[in-house]
CSV table of C-alpha atoms in Angstrom, one decimal:
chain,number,residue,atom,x,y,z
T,1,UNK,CA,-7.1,-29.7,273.8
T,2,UNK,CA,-4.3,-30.1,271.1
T,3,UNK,CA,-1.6,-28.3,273.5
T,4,UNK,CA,-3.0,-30.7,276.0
T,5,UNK,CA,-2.2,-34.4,273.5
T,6,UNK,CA,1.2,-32.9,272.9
T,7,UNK,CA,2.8,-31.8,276.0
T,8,UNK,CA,6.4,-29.6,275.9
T,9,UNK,CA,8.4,-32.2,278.0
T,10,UNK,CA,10.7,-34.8,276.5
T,11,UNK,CA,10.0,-38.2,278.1
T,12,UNK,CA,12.4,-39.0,281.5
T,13,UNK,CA,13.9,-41.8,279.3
T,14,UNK,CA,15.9,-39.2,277.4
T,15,UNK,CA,18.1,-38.0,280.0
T,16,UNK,CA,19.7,-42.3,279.8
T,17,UNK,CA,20.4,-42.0,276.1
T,18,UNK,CA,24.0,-40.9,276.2
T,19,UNK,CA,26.6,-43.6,275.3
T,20,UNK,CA,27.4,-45.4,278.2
T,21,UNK,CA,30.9,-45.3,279.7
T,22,UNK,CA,30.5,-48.8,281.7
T,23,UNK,CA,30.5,-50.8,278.5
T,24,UNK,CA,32.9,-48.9,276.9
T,25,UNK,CA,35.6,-48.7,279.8
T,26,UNK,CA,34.8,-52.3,280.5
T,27,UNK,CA,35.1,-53.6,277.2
T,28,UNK,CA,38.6,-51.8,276.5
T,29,UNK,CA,39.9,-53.7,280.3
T,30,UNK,CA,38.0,-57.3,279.0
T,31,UNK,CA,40.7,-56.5,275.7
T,32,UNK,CA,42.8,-56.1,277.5
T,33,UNK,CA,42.3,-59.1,280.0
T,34,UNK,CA,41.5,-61.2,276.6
T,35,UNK,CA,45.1,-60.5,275.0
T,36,UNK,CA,47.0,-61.9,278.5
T,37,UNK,CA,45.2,-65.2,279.4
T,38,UNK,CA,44.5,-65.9,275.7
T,39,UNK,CA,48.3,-65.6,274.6
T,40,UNK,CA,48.9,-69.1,275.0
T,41,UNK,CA,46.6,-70.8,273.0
T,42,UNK,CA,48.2,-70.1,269.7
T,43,UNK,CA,46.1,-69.9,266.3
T,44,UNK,CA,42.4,-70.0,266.3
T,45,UNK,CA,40.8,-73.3,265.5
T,46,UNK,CA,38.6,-72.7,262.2
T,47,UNK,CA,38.1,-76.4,261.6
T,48,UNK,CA,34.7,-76.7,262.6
T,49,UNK,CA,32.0,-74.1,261.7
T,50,UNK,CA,29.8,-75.1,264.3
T,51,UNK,CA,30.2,-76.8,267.6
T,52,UNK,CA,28.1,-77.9,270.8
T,53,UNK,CA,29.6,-76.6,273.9
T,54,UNK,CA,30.2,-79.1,276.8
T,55,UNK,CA,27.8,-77.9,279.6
T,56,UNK,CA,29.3,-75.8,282.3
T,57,UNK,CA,28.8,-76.6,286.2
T,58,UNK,CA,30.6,-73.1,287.3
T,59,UNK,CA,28.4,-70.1,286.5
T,60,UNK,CA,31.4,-67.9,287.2
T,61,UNK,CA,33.7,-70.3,284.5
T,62,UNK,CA,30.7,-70.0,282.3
T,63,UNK,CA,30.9,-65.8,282.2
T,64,UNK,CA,34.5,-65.4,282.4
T,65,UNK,CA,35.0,-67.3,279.1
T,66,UNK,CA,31.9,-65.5,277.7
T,67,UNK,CA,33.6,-62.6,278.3
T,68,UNK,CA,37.2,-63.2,276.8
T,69,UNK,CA,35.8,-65.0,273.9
T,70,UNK,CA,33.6,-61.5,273.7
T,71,UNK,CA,36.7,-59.3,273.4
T,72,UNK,CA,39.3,-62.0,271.9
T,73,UNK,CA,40.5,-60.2,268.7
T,74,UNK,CA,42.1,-63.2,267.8
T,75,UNK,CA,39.1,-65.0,266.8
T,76,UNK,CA,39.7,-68.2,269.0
T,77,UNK,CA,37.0,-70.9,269.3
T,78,UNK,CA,34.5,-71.0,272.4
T,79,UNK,CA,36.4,-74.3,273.1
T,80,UNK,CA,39.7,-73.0,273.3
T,81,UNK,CA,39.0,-70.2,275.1
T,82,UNK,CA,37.4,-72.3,277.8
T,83,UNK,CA,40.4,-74.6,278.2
T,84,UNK,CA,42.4,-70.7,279.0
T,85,UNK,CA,39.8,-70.3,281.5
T,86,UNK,CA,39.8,-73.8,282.9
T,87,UNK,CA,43.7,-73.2,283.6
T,88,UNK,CA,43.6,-69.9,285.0
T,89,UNK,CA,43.2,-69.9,289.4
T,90,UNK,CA,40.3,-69.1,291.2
T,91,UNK,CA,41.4,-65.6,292.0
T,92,UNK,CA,42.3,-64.6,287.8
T,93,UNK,CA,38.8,-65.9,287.0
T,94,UNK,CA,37.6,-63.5,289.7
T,95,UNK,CA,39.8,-61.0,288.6
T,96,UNK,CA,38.1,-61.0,285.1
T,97,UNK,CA,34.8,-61.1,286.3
T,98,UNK,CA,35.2,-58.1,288.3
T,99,UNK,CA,36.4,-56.6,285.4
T,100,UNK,CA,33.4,-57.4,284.3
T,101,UNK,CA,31.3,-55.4,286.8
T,102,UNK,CA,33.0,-52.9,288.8
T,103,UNK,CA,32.6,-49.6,286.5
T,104,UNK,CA,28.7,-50.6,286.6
T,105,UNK,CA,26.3,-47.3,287.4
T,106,UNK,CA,22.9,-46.8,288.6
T,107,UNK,CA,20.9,-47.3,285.4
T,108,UNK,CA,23.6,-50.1,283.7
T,109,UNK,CA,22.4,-53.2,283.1
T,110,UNK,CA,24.7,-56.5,283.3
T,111,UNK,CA,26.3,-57.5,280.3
T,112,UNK,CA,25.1,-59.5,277.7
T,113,UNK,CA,27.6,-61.9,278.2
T,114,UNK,CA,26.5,-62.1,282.2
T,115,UNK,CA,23.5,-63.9,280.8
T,116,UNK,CA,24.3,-67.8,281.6
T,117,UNK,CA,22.8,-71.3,282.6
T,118,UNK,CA,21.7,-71.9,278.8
T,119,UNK,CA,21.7,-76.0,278.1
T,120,UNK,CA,22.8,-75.7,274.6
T,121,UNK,CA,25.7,-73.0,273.6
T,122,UNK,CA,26.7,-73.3,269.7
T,123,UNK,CA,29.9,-71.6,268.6
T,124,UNK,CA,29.0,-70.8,265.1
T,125,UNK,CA,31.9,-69.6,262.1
T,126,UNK,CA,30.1,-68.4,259.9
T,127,UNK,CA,29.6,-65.6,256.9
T,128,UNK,CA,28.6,-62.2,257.4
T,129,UNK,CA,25.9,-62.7,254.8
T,130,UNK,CA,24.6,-65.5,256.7
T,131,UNK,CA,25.3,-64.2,259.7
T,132,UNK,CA,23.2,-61.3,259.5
T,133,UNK,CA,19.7,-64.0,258.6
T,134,UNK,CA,20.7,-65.7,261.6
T,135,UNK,CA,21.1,-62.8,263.7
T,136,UNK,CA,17.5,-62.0,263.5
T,137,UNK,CA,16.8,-64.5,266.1
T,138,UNK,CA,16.6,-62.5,269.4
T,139,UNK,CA,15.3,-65.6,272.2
T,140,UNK,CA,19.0,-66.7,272.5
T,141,UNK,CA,21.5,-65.0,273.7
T,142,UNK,CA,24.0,-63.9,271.0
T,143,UNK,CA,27.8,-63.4,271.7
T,144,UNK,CA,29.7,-61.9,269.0
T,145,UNK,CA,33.3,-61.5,268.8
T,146,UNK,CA,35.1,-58.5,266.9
T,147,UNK,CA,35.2,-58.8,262.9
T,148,UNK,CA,38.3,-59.7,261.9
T,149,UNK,CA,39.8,-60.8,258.3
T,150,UNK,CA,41.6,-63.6,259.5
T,151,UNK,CA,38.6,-65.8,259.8
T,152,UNK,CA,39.1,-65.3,255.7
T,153,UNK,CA,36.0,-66.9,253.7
T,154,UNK,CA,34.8,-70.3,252.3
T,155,UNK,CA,36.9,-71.6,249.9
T,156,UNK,CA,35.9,-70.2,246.8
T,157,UNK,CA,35.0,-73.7,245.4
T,158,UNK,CA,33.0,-74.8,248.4
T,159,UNK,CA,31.0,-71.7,247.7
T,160,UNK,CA,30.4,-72.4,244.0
T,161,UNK,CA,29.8,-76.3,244.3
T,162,UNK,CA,27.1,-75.8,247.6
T,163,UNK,CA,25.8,-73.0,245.9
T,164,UNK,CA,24.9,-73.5,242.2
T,165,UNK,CA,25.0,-77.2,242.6
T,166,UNK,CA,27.5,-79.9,241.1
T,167,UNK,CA,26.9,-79.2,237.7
T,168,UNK,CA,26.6,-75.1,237.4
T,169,UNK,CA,29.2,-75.2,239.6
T,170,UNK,CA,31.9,-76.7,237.9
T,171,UNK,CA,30.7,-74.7,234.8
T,172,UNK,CA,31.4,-71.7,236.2
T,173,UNK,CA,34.8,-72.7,237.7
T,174,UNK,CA,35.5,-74.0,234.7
T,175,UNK,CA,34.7,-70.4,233.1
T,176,UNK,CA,36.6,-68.8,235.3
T,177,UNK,CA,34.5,-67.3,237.9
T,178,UNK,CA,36.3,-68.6,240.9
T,179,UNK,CA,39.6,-66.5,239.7
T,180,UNK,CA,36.9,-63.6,239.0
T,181,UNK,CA,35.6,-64.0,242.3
T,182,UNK,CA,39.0,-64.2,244.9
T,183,UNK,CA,40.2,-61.1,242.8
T,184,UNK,CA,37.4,-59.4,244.3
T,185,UNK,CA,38.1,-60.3,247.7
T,186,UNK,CA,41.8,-59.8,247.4
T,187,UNK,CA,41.1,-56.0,246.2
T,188,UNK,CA,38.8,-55.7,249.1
T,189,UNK,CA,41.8,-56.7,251.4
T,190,UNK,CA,44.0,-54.3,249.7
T,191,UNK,CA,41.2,-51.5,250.3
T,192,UNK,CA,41.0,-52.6,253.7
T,193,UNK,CA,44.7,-52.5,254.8
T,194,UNK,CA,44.7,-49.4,253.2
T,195,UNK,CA,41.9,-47.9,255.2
T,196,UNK,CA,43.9,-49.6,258.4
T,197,UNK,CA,46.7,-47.0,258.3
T,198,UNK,CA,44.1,-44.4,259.4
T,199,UNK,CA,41.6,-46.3,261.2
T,200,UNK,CA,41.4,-50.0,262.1
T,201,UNK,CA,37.8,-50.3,262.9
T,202,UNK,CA,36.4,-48.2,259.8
T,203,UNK,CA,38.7,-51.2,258.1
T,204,UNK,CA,35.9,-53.6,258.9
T,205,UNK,CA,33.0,-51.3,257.2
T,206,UNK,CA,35.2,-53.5,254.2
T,207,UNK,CA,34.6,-56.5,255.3
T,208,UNK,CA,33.2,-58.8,252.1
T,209,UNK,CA,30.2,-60.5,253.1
T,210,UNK,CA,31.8,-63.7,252.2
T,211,UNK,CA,34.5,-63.2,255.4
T,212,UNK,CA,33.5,-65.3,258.4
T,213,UNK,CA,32.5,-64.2,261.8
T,214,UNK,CA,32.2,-66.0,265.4
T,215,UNK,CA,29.2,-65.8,267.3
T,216,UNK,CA,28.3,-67.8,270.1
T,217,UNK,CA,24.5,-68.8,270.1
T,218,UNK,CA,23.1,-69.4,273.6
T,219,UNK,CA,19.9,-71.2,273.9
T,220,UNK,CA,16.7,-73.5,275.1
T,221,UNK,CA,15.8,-76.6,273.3
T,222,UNK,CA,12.7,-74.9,272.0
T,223,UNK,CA,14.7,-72.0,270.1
T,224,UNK,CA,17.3,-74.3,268.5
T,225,UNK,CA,14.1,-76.6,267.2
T,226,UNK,CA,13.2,-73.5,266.1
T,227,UNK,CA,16.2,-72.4,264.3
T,228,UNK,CA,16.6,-75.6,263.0
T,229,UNK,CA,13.6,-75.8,261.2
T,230,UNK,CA,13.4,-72.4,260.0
T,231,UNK,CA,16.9,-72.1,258.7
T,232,UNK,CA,17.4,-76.0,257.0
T,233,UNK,CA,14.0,-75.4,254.8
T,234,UNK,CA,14.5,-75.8,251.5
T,235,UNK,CA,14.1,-72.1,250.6
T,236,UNK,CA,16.6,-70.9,252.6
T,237,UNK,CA,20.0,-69.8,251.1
T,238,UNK,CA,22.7,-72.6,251.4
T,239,UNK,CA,24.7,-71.1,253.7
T,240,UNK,CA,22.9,-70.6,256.7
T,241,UNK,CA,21.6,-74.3,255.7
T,242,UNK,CA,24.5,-75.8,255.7
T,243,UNK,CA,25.0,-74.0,259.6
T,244,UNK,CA,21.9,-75.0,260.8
T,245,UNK,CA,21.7,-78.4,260.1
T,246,UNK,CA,25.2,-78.9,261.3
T,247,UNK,CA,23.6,-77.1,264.6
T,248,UNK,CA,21.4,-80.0,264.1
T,249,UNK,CA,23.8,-82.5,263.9
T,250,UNK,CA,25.5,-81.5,266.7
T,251,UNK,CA,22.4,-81.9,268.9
T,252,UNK,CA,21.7,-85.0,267.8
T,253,UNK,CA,25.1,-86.5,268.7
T,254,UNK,CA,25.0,-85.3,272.1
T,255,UNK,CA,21.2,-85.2,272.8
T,256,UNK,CA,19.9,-88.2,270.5
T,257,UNK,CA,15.8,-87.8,272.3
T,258,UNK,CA,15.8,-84.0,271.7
T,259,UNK,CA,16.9,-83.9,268.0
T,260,UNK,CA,13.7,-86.4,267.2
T,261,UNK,CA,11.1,-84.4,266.8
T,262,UNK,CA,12.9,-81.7,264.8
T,263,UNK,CA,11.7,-81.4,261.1
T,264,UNK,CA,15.5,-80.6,259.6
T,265,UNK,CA,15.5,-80.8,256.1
T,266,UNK,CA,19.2,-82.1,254.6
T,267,UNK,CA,20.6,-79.1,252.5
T,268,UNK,CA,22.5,-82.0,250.6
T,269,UNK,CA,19.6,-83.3,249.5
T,270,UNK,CA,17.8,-82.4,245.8
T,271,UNK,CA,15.0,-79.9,246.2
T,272,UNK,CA,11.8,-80.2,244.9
T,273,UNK,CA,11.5,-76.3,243.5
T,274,UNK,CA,7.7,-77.0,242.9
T,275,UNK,CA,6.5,-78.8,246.1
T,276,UNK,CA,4.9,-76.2,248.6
C-alpha cells in the first residue's frame, strides 16, 4: 500500500521546468527594439513618483509601449515612452509586437506585458524597500523595468523629515546623520561600479534599498481601492504611504465619483499611535 501512495514517476509538469528560451530571446530583441525607438526621448522624467495613465483606445499601442517601457534600461516614464510609440508608423509598432511573439512555443504563455484593457495604469518611482510591500499585490498586473542606479534615491532630507517627523528629523540632520547616511550610499555605488567591471547585472544585487525603481501598476477600480486603503493606513511605513495616497490622488483628479468611497488616510496627517 505504501509503494502504492508514492509512485516512482515524477509528475508530467517536470519535463516544462527548464528556463524558457522564448522569454529570454525575446527579451534580449525588446532591448534591443527599446534602445532604437526610445533614443529620442532624452533623459527620464523622475519628477513625478506616481502618475495616472491616459486611457488607451489601441490595444496594439497599449502592448507595444508595455513592452519598451518593460525593456527600456534607461528608466523613461510610462508617459514618455508612449509619446515614442504614438510617433512610430503602423508597421514599427507591428514590428515590435511581433517581436513580441514570434519565438513563442507550444507550452509558452503570452507575456505579461500582453496583458491589457486595464482602466487605471499607475507608473509608480518608487524605492526598492517600498517596492517590494507593494509588490505583494498580485490582482494587477505588474510591469517592472530593469534596476538601474540612475533612478538614485529620495533626497536624503525628504527621507529623514517624512520619516521621523519634523522635529526628530531635523535633530538628526542636525547631528549629522544625513552626511552619515549618503556616505553609505556613495560606498555602495563605488562597490557597485566595481562589481560592473566583471558583471553588470550581479552590480544590481548592490542596489541600496533606498534606490528607486519603475514599475507600472495595472489595475480595476476594486484593486486600487484596495491598495489605497491598505497601504495609506496609519501603520504602514511612510513610504509606500506617501505612494499610495498619491495613487489616490491621482484617481481622484481624473475619476472624482470613484475616489469617494475610498477610506485613504493622509500620511501628512498626525497619527493617533494609540487609536485601534
Amino acid at each position: 500500500m505504501a509503494a502504492l501512495l508514492r509512485p516512482r514517476v515524477a509528475p508530467t509538469l517536470v519535463r516544462y521546468t527548464a528556463p524558457s528560451a522564448y522569454e529570454m530571446e525575446t527579451a534580449v530583441a525588446l532591448e534591443e527594439a527599446a534602445r532604437q525607438y526610445l533614443a529620442p526621448l532624452g533623459p527620464p522624467d523622475r519628477t513625478r513618483a506616481v502618475e495616472l495613465a491616459e486611457p488607451s483606445e489601441d490595444p496594439v499601442e497599449e502592448i507595444v509601449s508595455t513592452l519598451l517601457y518593460r525593456h527600456d534600461v534607461e528608466g523613461h516614464s510610462y508617459r514618455q515612452v508612449r509619446e515614442a510609440v504614438s510617433a512610430m508608423s503602423e508597421a514599427q509598432r507591428q514590428e515590435v509586437f511581433d517581436l513580441s511573439v514570434r519565438r513563442r512555443g507550444r507550452h509558452d504563455d503570452m507575456l505579461r506585458e500582453h496583458r491589457c484593457g486595464y482602466t487605471l495604469v499607475f507608473d509608480v518611482l518608487v524605492d526598492l524597500g517600498a517596492f517590494r510591500d507593494l509588490h505583494r499585490h498580485r490582482r494587477c498586473i505588474q510591469v517592472a523595468q530593469p534596476y538601474t542606479w540612475g533612478h538614485g534615491p529620495d533626497g536624503v532630507e525628504d527621507i529623514f523629515l517624512a520619516g521621523l517627523g519634523p522635529e526628530a528629523g531635523a535633530a538628526a540632520l542636525a547631528d549629522g546623520l544625513g552626511r552619515a547616511y549618503e556616505t553609505a550610499l556613495r560606498a555602495a555605488a563605488r562597490a557597485a561600479a566595481e562589481v560592473a567591471r566583471h558583471t553588470a547585472r550581479g552590480a544590481d544585487y548592490l542596489l541600496p534599498l533606498a534606490y528607486r525603481t519603475r514599475c507600472l501598476f495595472k489595475m480595476d477600480w476594486a484593486q486600487a481601492a484596495y491598495l489605497i486603503e491598505l497601504r495609506t493606513g496609519t501603520g504602514g511605513h511612510f513610504s509606500y504611504r506617501r505612494i499610495a495616497w498619491e495613487m489616490y490622488q491621482e484617481l481622484r483628479r481624473r475619476y472624482p465619483a470613484l475616489a469617494g468611497p475610498i477610506r485613504a488616510h493622509d500620511p501628512r496627517e498626525a497619527v493617533d499611535l494609540l487609536a485601534r
